């Protein structure tokens, strides 16, 4: 085999490995989508809602970031203070058999997996949940037809948190409902 044939063989092997990796990833992704669709369908069959909730700035304090983010901003969640009343309300939704998913951007920028640390923190605050998911993308504004906004404050007030969630829950209709 000459030099060019060896190079071509190595490149082909790399391409084959890359294609297999992409195929494996796609299969894993589709399995996860199927699992989530099953959860969603089963929750609705039982007249329960699937509720996704952010963590930082929603059920606990969050440092407000500046354009010049400090290196330690990503781990500032370790100093977060829980908003007890909001957690109690979210726990009541869990106790009513709704499926609660906490989705956070912790580790999104660096690719660091803070899942176990986040679970331990939630558990230490007595947060009830079905799932905790990492790597929610960073954004400045989230626009969605099902999203609700709650005020970001240092006290974790329940004054707009609970009524906005309850009003949104009352509007949810399943496809087979009229």
Short mmCIF file of N, CA and C in Angstrom, two decimals:
data_model
loop_
_atom_site.label_atom_id
_atom_site.label_comp_id
_atom_site.label_asym_id
_atom_site.label_seq_id
_atom_site.Cartn_x
_atom_site.Cartn_y
_atom_site.Cartn_z
N UNK A 1 0.84 -1.18 0.00
CA UNK A 1 0.00 0.00 0.00
C UNK A 1 0.88 1.24 0.00
N UNK A 2 0.57 2.15 -0.92
CA UNK A 2 1.37 3.38 -0.92
C UNK A 2 0.78 4.39 0.07
N UNK A 3 1.47 5.49 0.24
CA UNK A 3 1.10 6.52 1.23
C UNK A 3 -0.32 7.04 1.03
N UNK A 4 -0.70 7.32 -0.20
CA UNK A 4 -2.04 7.86 -0.50
C UNK A 4 -3.14 6.86 -0.16
N UNK A 5 -2.88 5.57 -0.42
CA UNK A 5 -3.87 4.54 -0.09
C UNK A 5 -4.06 4.42 1.42
N UNK A 6 -2.97 4.53 2.17
CA UNK A 6 -3.04 4.46 3.62
C UNK A 6 -3.83 5.65 4.16
N UNK A 7 -3.56 6.83 3.64
CA UNK A 7 -4.28 8.04 4.06
C UNK A 7 -5.76 7.90 3.76
N UNK A 8 -6.07 7.44 2.56
CA UNK A 8 -7.47 7.26 2.17
C UNK A 8 -8.16 6.23 3.07
N UNK A 9 -7.48 5.13 3.38
CA UNK A 9 -8.05 4.10 4.24
C UNK A 9 -8.34 4.66 5.64
N UNK A 10 -7.42 5.41 6.19
CA UNK A 10 -7.60 6.01 7.51
C UNK A 10 -8.77 7.00 7.49
N UNK A 11 -8.84 7.82 6.45
CA UNK A 11 -9.95 8.78 6.32
C UNK A 11 -11.29 8.07 6.21
N UNK A 12 -11.35 7.00 5.44
CA UNK A 12 -12.58 6.22 5.30
C UNK A 12 -12.99 5.59 6.63
N UNK A 13 -12.02 5.07 7.38
CA UNK A 13 -12.32 4.49 8.69
C UNK A 13 -12.86 5.56 9.64
N UNK A 14 -12.28 6.74 9.61
CA UNK A 14 -12.78 7.85 10.44
C UNK A 14 -14.20 8.23 10.05
N UNK A 15 -14.45 8.30 8.74
CA UNK A 15 -15.80 8.65 8.29
C UNK A 15 -16.80 7.58 8.71
N UNK A 16 -16.42 6.31 8.60
CA UNK A 16 -17.31 5.22 9.02
C UNK A 16 -17.60 5.31 10.52
N UNK A 17 -16.58 5.58 11.32
CA UNK A 17 -16.78 5.71 12.76
C UNK A 17 -17.68 6.90 13.07
N UNK A 18 -17.50 8.00 12.36
CA UNK A 18 -18.33 9.19 12.57
C UNK A 18 -19.78 8.90 12.19
N UNK A 19 -20.00 8.22 11.09
CA UNK A 19 -21.35 7.86 10.68
C UNK A 19 -22.01 6.95 11.71
N UNK A 20 -21.27 5.98 12.24
CA UNK A 20 -21.82 5.09 13.26
C UNK A 20 -22.15 5.85 14.53
N UNK A 21 -21.28 6.77 14.93
CA UNK A 21 -21.53 7.59 16.10
C UNK A 21 -22.80 8.42 15.92
N UNK A 22 -22.96 9.04 14.75
CA UNK A 22 -24.16 9.82 14.46
C UNK A 22 -25.41 8.94 14.48
N UNK A 23 -25.31 7.74 13.95
CA UNK A 23 -26.44 6.81 13.95
C UNK A 23 -26.79 6.41 15.39
N UNK A 24 -25.78 6.09 16.19
CA UNK A 24 -26.02 5.72 17.59
C UNK A 24 -26.65 6.87 18.36
N UNK A 25 -26.16 8.07 18.12
CA UNK A 25 -26.71 9.24 18.80
C UNK A 25 -28.16 9.47 18.39
N UNK A 26 -28.44 9.34 17.11
CA UNK A 26 -29.81 9.54 16.63
C UNK A 26 -30.75 8.51 17.24
N UNK A 27 -30.31 7.26 17.35
CA UNK A 27 -31.14 6.22 17.97
C UNK A 27 -31.40 6.54 19.44
N UNK A 28 -30.36 6.97 20.14
CA UNK A 28 -30.51 7.33 21.56
C UNK A 28 -31.48 8.51 21.70
N UNK A 29 -31.34 9.49 20.84
CA UNK A 29 -32.20 10.67 20.86
C UNK A 29 -33.65 10.28 20.62
N UNK A 30 -33.89 9.42 19.65
CA UNK A 30 -35.25 9.00 19.34
C UNK A 30 -35.84 8.16 20.47
N UNK A 31 -35.03 7.34 21.13
CA UNK A 31 -35.52 6.57 22.28
C UNK A 31 -35.96 7.52 23.39
N UNK A 32 -35.19 8.58 23.62
CA UNK A 32 -35.53 9.55 24.66
C UNK A 32 -36.81 10.31 24.29
N UNK A 33 -36.97 10.66 23.04
CA UNK A 33 -38.20 11.32 22.59
C UNK A 33 -39.39 10.39 22.82
N UNK A 34 -39.24 9.13 22.48
CA UNK A 34 -40.32 8.16 22.68
C UNK A 34 -40.67 8.03 24.16
N UNK A 35 -39.66 7.99 25.02
CA UNK A 35 -39.89 7.90 26.46
C UNK A 35 -40.66 9.11 26.96
N UNK A 36 -40.24 10.30 26.54
CA UNK A 36 -40.91 11.53 26.99
C UNK A 36 -42.34 11.60 26.45
N UNK A 37 -42.56 11.18 25.21
CA UNK A 37 -43.92 11.16 24.67
C UNK A 37 -44.81 10.19 25.43
N UNK A 38 -44.26 9.05 25.84
CA UNK A 38 -45.02 8.09 26.63
C UNK A 38 -45.40 8.71 27.99
N UNK A 39 -44.45 9.36 28.65
CA UNK A 39 -44.74 10.03 29.93
C UNK A 39 -45.84 11.05 29.74
N UNK A 40 -45.72 11.86 28.70
CA UNK A 40 -46.70 12.91 28.41
C UNK A 40 -48.09 12.31 28.20
N UNK A 41 -48.17 11.26 27.38
CA UNK A 41 -49.46 10.62 27.09
C UNK A 41 -50.06 10.00 28.34
N UNK A 42 -49.24 9.28 29.10
CA UNK A 42 -49.75 8.61 30.31
C UNK A 42 -50.20 9.64 31.35
N UNK A 43 -49.46 10.73 31.48
CA UNK A 43 -49.86 11.79 32.42
C UNK A 43 -51.23 12.34 32.03
N UNK A 44 -51.43 12.58 30.76
CA UNK A 44 -52.72 13.12 30.30
C UNK A 44 -53.85 12.11 30.46
N UNK A 45 -53.55 10.83 30.23
CA UNK A 45 -54.57 9.81 30.46
C UNK A 45 -55.06 9.82 31.90
N UNK A 46 -54.17 10.18 32.82
CA UNK A 46 -54.52 10.22 34.25
C UNK A 46 -54.94 11.62 34.69
N UNK A 47 -55.19 12.50 33.71
CA UNK A 47 -55.60 13.88 33.98
C UNK A 47 -54.55 14.64 34.81
N UNK A 48 -53.29 14.38 34.51
CA UNK A 48 -52.17 15.06 35.17
C UNK A 48 -51.42 15.87 34.13
N UNK A 49 -50.73 16.89 34.61
CA UNK A 49 -49.97 17.76 33.71
C UNK A 49 -48.48 17.45 33.85
N UNK A 50 -47.74 17.69 32.78
CA UNK A 50 -46.28 17.65 32.80
C UNK A 50 -45.83 19.10 32.91
N UNK A 51 -45.09 19.39 33.97
CA UNK A 51 -44.71 20.77 34.27
C UNK A 51 -43.19 20.87 34.26
N UNK A 52 -42.67 21.76 33.43
CA UNK A 52 -41.24 22.03 33.41
C UNK A 52 -41.00 23.33 34.15
N UNK A 53 -40.03 23.31 35.04
CA UNK A 53 -39.74 24.49 35.86
C UNK A 53 -38.23 24.72 35.89
N UNK A 54 -37.83 25.94 35.73
CA UNK A 54 -36.44 26.34 35.89
C UNK A 54 -36.09 26.28 37.37
N UNK A 55 -34.83 26.30 37.70
CA UNK A 55 -34.40 26.27 39.09
C UNK A 55 -33.94 27.67 39.54
N UNK A 56 -32.84 28.14 38.96
CA UNK A 56 -32.22 29.38 39.42
C UNK A 56 -33.06 30.59 39.03
N UNK A 57 -33.38 31.41 40.03
CA UNK A 57 -34.22 32.58 39.81
C UNK A 57 -35.70 32.25 39.86
N UNK A 58 -36.03 30.96 40.00
CA UNK A 58 -37.42 30.53 40.03
C UNK A 58 -37.77 29.93 41.39
N UNK A 59 -37.03 28.90 41.80
CA UNK A 59 -37.27 28.32 43.13
C UNK A 59 -36.12 28.62 44.10
N UNK A 60 -35.15 29.38 43.63
CA UNK A 60 -34.04 29.80 44.50
C UNK A 60 -33.44 31.08 43.94
N UNK A 61 -32.60 31.70 44.74
CA UNK A 61 -31.96 32.95 44.31
C UNK A 61 -30.98 32.68 43.18
N UNK A 62 -30.70 33.73 42.45
CA UNK A 62 -29.75 33.63 41.34
C UNK A 62 -28.99 34.94 41.22
N UNK A 63 -27.71 34.82 41.06
CA UNK A 63 -26.91 36.00 40.82
C UNK A 63 -27.26 36.55 39.44
N UNK A 64 -27.46 37.84 39.35
CA UNK A 64 -27.77 38.46 38.05
C UNK A 64 -26.44 38.67 37.34
N UNK A 65 -26.35 38.14 36.13
CA UNK A 65 -25.10 38.18 35.38
C UNK A 65 -24.93 39.50 34.65
N UNK A 66 -23.70 39.89 34.50
CA UNK A 66 -23.38 41.06 33.69
C UNK A 66 -22.83 40.57 32.36
N UNK A 67 -22.60 41.49 31.44
CA UNK A 67 -22.03 41.10 30.16
C UNK A 67 -20.64 40.51 30.34
N UNK A 68 -19.91 41.02 31.30
CA UNK A 68 -18.57 40.51 31.60
C UNK A 68 -18.70 39.48 32.70
N UNK A 69 -19.05 38.28 32.34
CA UNK A 69 -19.31 37.23 33.32
C UNK A 69 -18.02 36.77 33.98
N UNK A 70 -18.04 36.68 35.28
CA UNK A 70 -16.89 36.19 36.02
C UNK A 70 -16.79 34.68 35.85
N UNK A 71 -15.58 34.17 36.02
CA UNK A 71 -15.35 32.74 35.83
C UNK A 71 -16.16 31.90 36.81
N UNK A 72 -16.45 32.43 37.98
CA UNK A 72 -17.18 31.65 38.97
C UNK A 72 -18.69 31.78 38.85
N UNK A 73 -19.18 32.54 37.86
CA UNK A 73 -20.63 32.69 37.69
C UNK A 73 -21.33 31.36 37.50
N UNK A 74 -20.69 30.46 36.78
CA UNK A 74 -21.35 29.20 36.46
C UNK A 74 -21.61 28.35 37.70
N UNK A 75 -20.79 28.48 38.72
CA UNK A 75 -20.98 27.69 39.93
C UNK A 75 -21.59 28.50 41.06
N UNK A 76 -22.08 29.69 40.76
CA UNK A 76 -22.71 30.52 41.79
C UNK A 76 -23.97 29.86 42.35
N UNK A 77 -24.51 28.87 41.64
CA UNK A 77 -25.70 28.17 42.14
C UNK A 77 -25.42 27.50 43.48
N UNK A 78 -24.16 27.24 43.78
CA UNK A 78 -23.81 26.61 45.06
C UNK A 78 -24.17 27.50 46.25
N UNK A 79 -24.27 28.80 45.99
CA UNK A 79 -24.60 29.75 47.05
C UNK A 79 -26.07 30.15 47.04
N UNK A 80 -26.86 29.52 46.19
CA UNK A 80 -28.27 29.88 46.04
C UNK A 80 -29.03 29.64 47.34
N UNK A 81 -30.00 30.51 47.56
CA UNK A 81 -30.88 30.40 48.73
C UNK A 81 -32.24 29.93 48.23
N UNK A 82 -32.77 28.85 48.81
CA UNK A 82 -34.07 28.33 48.34
C UNK A 82 -35.21 29.28 48.66
N UNK A 83 -36.18 29.37 47.77
CA UNK A 83 -37.41 30.12 47.99
C UNK A 83 -38.45 29.13 48.52
N UNK A 84 -38.53 29.03 49.81
CA UNK A 84 -39.32 28.01 50.49
C UNK A 84 -40.78 27.98 50.04
N UNK A 85 -41.41 29.13 49.94
CA UNK A 85 -42.84 29.13 49.58
C UNK A 85 -43.05 28.63 48.15
N UNK A 86 -42.16 29.00 47.26
CA UNK A 86 -42.28 28.51 45.88
C UNK A 86 -42.04 27.00 45.82
N UNK A 87 -41.06 26.54 46.57
CA UNK A 87 -40.78 25.09 46.61
C UNK A 87 -41.98 24.35 47.19
N UNK A 88 -42.55 24.88 48.25
CA UNK A 88 -43.73 24.23 48.84
C UNK A 88 -44.86 24.15 47.83
N UNK A 89 -45.05 25.21 47.06
CA UNK A 89 -46.12 25.19 46.07
C UNK A 89 -45.83 24.17 44.97
N UNK A 90 -44.59 24.16 44.47
CA UNK A 90 -44.24 23.18 43.43
C UNK A 90 -44.37 21.76 44.00
N UNK A 91 -43.98 21.56 45.25
CA UNK A 91 -44.14 20.25 45.88
C UNK A 91 -45.62 19.85 45.96
N UNK A 92 -46.50 20.84 46.17
CA UNK A 92 -47.93 20.53 46.22
C UNK A 92 -48.42 20.04 44.86
N UNK A 93 -47.86 20.58 43.78
CA UNK A 93 -48.22 20.11 42.44
C UNK A 93 -47.74 18.67 42.25
N UNK A 94 -46.55 18.39 42.73
CA UNK A 94 -46.02 17.02 42.69
C UNK A 94 -46.94 16.09 43.50
N UNK A 95 -47.33 16.56 44.69
CA UNK A 95 -48.21 15.75 45.55
C UNK A 95 -49.58 15.52 44.90
N UNK A 96 -49.98 16.42 44.00
CA UNK A 96 -51.23 16.24 43.25
C UNK A 96 -51.03 15.34 42.03
N UNK A 97 -49.88 14.68 41.97
CA UNK A 97 -49.53 13.71 40.92
C UNK A 97 -49.19 14.32 39.57
N UNK A 98 -48.88 15.60 39.52
CA UNK A 98 -48.37 16.15 38.27
C UNK A 98 -46.91 15.70 38.12
N UNK A 99 -46.44 15.66 36.91
CA UNK A 99 -45.09 15.21 36.60
C UNK A 99 -44.20 16.44 36.53
N UNK A 100 -43.29 16.59 37.49
CA UNK A 100 -42.48 17.80 37.61
C UNK A 100 -41.07 17.54 37.09
N UNK A 101 -40.67 18.37 36.14
CA UNK A 101 -39.32 18.31 35.58
C UNK A 101 -38.64 19.64 35.86
N UNK A 102 -37.51 19.60 36.53
CA UNK A 102 -36.70 20.80 36.69
C UNK A 102 -35.64 20.77 35.59
N UNK A 103 -35.57 21.88 34.84
CA UNK A 103 -34.65 21.98 33.70
C UNK A 103 -33.80 23.22 33.92
N UNK A 104 -32.49 23.04 33.93
CA UNK A 104 -31.58 24.12 34.25
C UNK A 104 -30.48 24.28 33.23
N UNK A 105 -29.95 25.49 33.15
CA UNK A 105 -28.83 25.79 32.25
C UNK A 105 -27.48 25.60 32.94
N UNK A 106 -27.50 25.11 34.16
CA UNK A 106 -26.25 24.88 34.88
C UNK A 106 -25.32 24.02 34.04
N UNK A 107 -24.12 24.51 33.79
CA UNK A 107 -23.13 23.76 33.03
C UNK A 107 -23.25 23.89 31.53
N UNK A 108 -24.24 24.64 31.06
CA UNK A 108 -24.46 24.73 29.62
C UNK A 108 -23.26 25.31 28.88
N UNK A 109 -22.71 26.40 29.40
CA UNK A 109 -21.61 27.05 28.68
C UNK A 109 -20.33 26.24 28.68
N UNK A 110 -20.01 25.61 29.80
CA UNK A 110 -18.76 24.87 29.90
C UNK A 110 -18.89 23.41 29.49
N UNK A 111 -20.12 22.92 29.46
CA UNK A 111 -20.33 21.50 29.19
C UNK A 111 -20.11 20.64 30.44
N UNK A 112 -20.01 21.29 31.60
CA UNK A 112 -19.81 20.56 32.86
C UNK A 112 -21.14 19.99 33.32
N UNK A 113 -21.12 18.73 33.70
CA UNK A 113 -22.34 18.07 34.15
C UNK A 113 -22.49 18.26 35.66
N UNK A 114 -23.41 19.14 36.05
CA UNK A 114 -23.69 19.40 37.46
C UNK A 114 -24.93 18.65 37.94
N UNK A 115 -25.33 17.59 37.24
CA UNK A 115 -26.58 16.90 37.57
C UNK A 115 -26.58 16.35 39.00
N UNK A 116 -25.57 15.60 39.37
CA UNK A 116 -25.57 15.00 40.72
C UNK A 116 -25.53 16.08 41.80
N UNK A 117 -24.72 17.11 41.59
CA UNK A 117 -24.65 18.20 42.56
C UNK A 117 -25.99 18.94 42.66
N UNK A 118 -26.64 19.13 41.53
CA UNK A 118 -27.95 19.79 41.52
C UNK A 118 -28.99 18.93 42.22
N UNK A 119 -28.99 17.63 41.95
CA UNK A 119 -29.94 16.74 42.63
C UNK A 119 -29.74 16.78 44.15
N UNK A 120 -28.49 16.75 44.58
CA UNK A 120 -28.21 16.81 46.03
C UNK A 120 -28.72 18.13 46.61
N UNK A 121 -28.55 19.22 45.86
CA UNK A 121 -29.03 20.52 46.33
C UNK A 121 -30.56 20.52 46.43
N UNK A 122 -31.22 20.04 45.39
CA UNK A 122 -32.69 19.97 45.41
C UNK A 122 -33.16 19.10 46.58
N UNK A 123 -32.51 17.97 46.75
CA UNK A 123 -32.89 17.08 47.86
C UNK A 123 -32.68 17.76 49.21
N UNK A 124 -31.60 18.53 49.35
CA UNK A 124 -31.34 19.21 50.63
C UNK A 124 -32.40 20.29 50.90
N UNK A 125 -33.04 20.79 49.85
CA UNK A 125 -34.11 21.78 50.00
C UNK A 125 -35.49 21.11 50.08
N UNK A 126 -35.51 19.78 50.07
CA UNK A 126 -36.75 18.99 50.11
C UNK A 126 -37.64 19.26 48.90
N UNK A 127 -37.03 19.43 47.75
CA UNK A 127 -37.76 19.63 46.51
C UNK A 127 -38.20 18.27 45.98
N UNK A 128 -39.47 18.16 45.62
CA UNK A 128 -40.01 16.93 45.05
C UNK A 128 -40.06 17.09 43.53
N UNK A 129 -39.61 16.06 42.83
CA UNK A 129 -39.59 16.14 41.37
C UNK A 129 -39.50 14.75 40.78
N UNK A 130 -39.86 14.64 39.51
CA UNK A 130 -39.73 13.39 38.79
C UNK A 130 -38.43 13.31 38.02
N UNK A 131 -38.02 14.45 37.46
CA UNK A 131 -36.78 14.48 36.69
C UNK A 131 -36.07 15.81 36.89
N UNK A 132 -34.77 15.77 36.73
CA UNK A 132 -33.95 16.98 36.68
C UNK A 132 -33.10 16.86 35.43
N UNK A 133 -33.18 17.86 34.57
CA UNK A 133 -32.48 17.82 33.29
C UNK A 133 -31.53 19.01 33.21
N UNK A 134 -30.35 18.77 32.70
CA UNK A 134 -29.33 19.81 32.59
C UNK A 134 -29.28 20.38 31.17
N UNK A 135 -28.48 21.39 31.02
CA UNK A 135 -28.10 21.99 29.74
C UNK A 135 -29.24 22.68 29.00
N UNK A 136 -30.14 23.29 29.76
CA UNK A 136 -31.12 24.17 29.11
C UNK A 136 -30.30 25.29 28.46
N UNK A 137 -30.61 25.67 27.24
CA UNK A 137 -29.80 26.70 26.58
C UNK A 137 -29.95 28.07 27.25
N UNK A 138 -28.89 28.84 27.19
CA UNK A 138 -28.97 30.22 27.69
C UNK A 138 -29.80 31.05 26.72
N UNK A 139 -30.48 32.04 27.24
CA UNK A 139 -31.29 32.93 26.41
C UNK A 139 -31.56 34.20 27.18
N UNK A 140 -32.00 35.21 26.49
CA UNK A 140 -32.42 36.45 27.13
C UNK A 140 -33.93 36.53 27.24
N UNK A 141 -34.62 36.00 26.26
CA UNK A 141 -36.09 35.99 26.27
C UNK A 141 -36.55 34.63 25.76
N UNK A 142 -37.46 34.02 26.48
CA UNK A 142 -38.04 32.74 26.07
C UNK A 142 -39.47 33.03 25.62
N UNK A 143 -39.77 32.76 24.38
CA UNK A 143 -41.11 32.99 23.85
C UNK A 143 -41.70 31.63 23.51
N UNK A 144 -42.81 31.32 24.13
CA UNK A 144 -43.44 30.03 23.92
C UNK A 144 -44.92 30.19 24.24
N UNK A 145 -45.77 29.46 23.53
CA UNK A 145 -47.20 29.60 23.76
C UNK A 145 -47.66 28.98 25.08
N UNK A 146 -46.82 28.17 25.72
CA UNK A 146 -47.19 27.56 26.99
C UNK A 146 -46.39 28.13 28.17
N UNK A 147 -45.46 29.01 27.91
CA UNK A 147 -44.60 29.55 28.98
C UNK A 147 -45.36 30.58 29.81
N UNK A 148 -45.00 30.63 31.09
CA UNK A 148 -45.52 31.69 31.96
C UNK A 148 -44.33 32.35 32.62
N UNK A 149 -44.46 33.61 32.90
CA UNK A 149 -43.39 34.34 33.55
C UNK A 149 -43.70 34.56 35.02
N UNK A 150 -42.67 34.50 35.82
CA UNK A 150 -42.79 34.85 37.23
C UNK A 150 -41.70 35.85 37.55
N UNK A 151 -41.95 36.67 38.55
CA UNK A 151 -40.97 37.71 38.85
C UNK A 151 -39.72 37.11 39.45
N UNK A 152 -38.60 37.67 39.05
CA UNK A 152 -37.32 37.29 39.63
C UNK A 152 -37.05 38.29 40.75
N UNK A 153 -37.03 37.77 41.95
CA UNK A 153 -36.77 38.65 43.08
C UNK A 153 -35.88 37.94 44.09
N UNK A 154 -35.51 38.64 45.12
CA UNK A 154 -34.61 38.06 46.12
C UNK A 154 -35.36 37.38 47.24
N UNK A 155 -36.66 37.57 47.30
CA UNK A 155 -37.46 37.02 48.40
C UNK A 155 -38.15 35.71 48.03
N UNK A 156 -38.30 35.45 46.74
CA UNK A 156 -39.03 34.25 46.33
C UNK A 156 -40.51 34.36 46.60
N UNK A 157 -41.05 35.54 46.38
CA UNK A 157 -42.47 35.80 46.65
C UNK A 157 -43.36 34.80 45.93
N UNK A 158 -44.42 34.44 46.59
CA UNK A 158 -45.41 33.52 46.01
C UNK A 158 -46.55 34.30 45.37
N UNK A 159 -46.56 35.62 45.55
CA UNK A 159 -47.71 36.44 45.17
C UNK A 159 -48.08 36.34 43.69
N UNK A 160 -47.10 36.30 42.79
CA UNK A 160 -47.45 36.12 41.38
C UNK A 160 -47.13 34.70 40.91
N UNK A 161 -46.31 34.00 41.63
CA UNK A 161 -45.87 32.67 41.25
C UNK A 161 -47.04 31.68 41.20
N UNK A 162 -47.72 31.52 42.30
CA UNK A 162 -48.82 30.56 42.40
C UNK A 162 -50.00 30.92 41.49
N UNK A 163 -50.51 32.17 41.51
CA UNK A 163 -51.67 32.46 40.66
C UNK A 163 -51.38 32.30 39.17
N UNK A 164 -50.19 32.66 38.74
CA UNK A 164 -49.87 32.52 37.31
C UNK A 164 -49.81 31.06 36.90
N UNK A 165 -49.23 30.23 37.75
CA UNK A 165 -49.16 28.80 37.44
C UNK A 165 -50.55 28.18 37.45
N UNK A 166 -51.33 28.50 38.46
CA UNK A 166 -52.69 27.93 38.55
C UNK A 166 -53.55 28.36 37.37
N UNK A 167 -53.42 29.61 36.96
CA UNK A 167 -54.19 30.09 35.81
C UNK A 167 -53.76 29.35 34.55
N UNK A 168 -52.46 29.14 34.38
CA UNK A 168 -51.97 28.42 33.20
C UNK A 168 -52.42 26.96 33.23
N UNK A 169 -52.38 26.33 34.40
CA UNK A 169 -52.84 24.95 34.51
C UNK A 169 -54.32 24.82 34.15
N UNK A 170 -55.10 25.80 34.52
CA UNK A 170 -56.53 25.74 34.23
C UNK A 170 -56.83 25.86 32.73
N UNK A 171 -55.91 26.44 31.97
CA UNK A 171 -56.10 26.60 30.52
C UNK A 171 -55.69 25.38 29.72
N UNK A 172 -54.91 24.48 30.32
CA UNK A 172 -54.40 23.33 29.58
C UNK A 172 -55.55 22.40 29.22
N UNK A 173 -55.65 22.12 27.94
CA UNK A 173 -56.63 21.15 27.46
C UNK A 173 -55.90 20.10 26.64
N UNK A 174 -56.32 18.88 26.78
CA UNK A 174 -55.72 17.80 26.03
C UNK A 174 -56.36 17.74 24.65
N UNK A 175 -55.65 17.19 23.67
CA UNK A 175 -56.18 17.16 22.30
C UNK A 175 -57.56 16.54 22.19
N UNK A 176 -57.89 15.55 23.01
CA UNK A 176 -59.20 14.91 22.87
C UNK A 176 -60.28 15.59 23.72
N UNK A 177 -59.92 16.69 24.41
CA UNK A 177 -60.91 17.43 25.19
C UNK A 177 -61.54 18.51 24.32
N UNK A 178 -62.75 18.93 24.71
CA UNK A 178 -63.40 20.03 23.98
C UNK A 178 -63.61 21.19 24.89
#
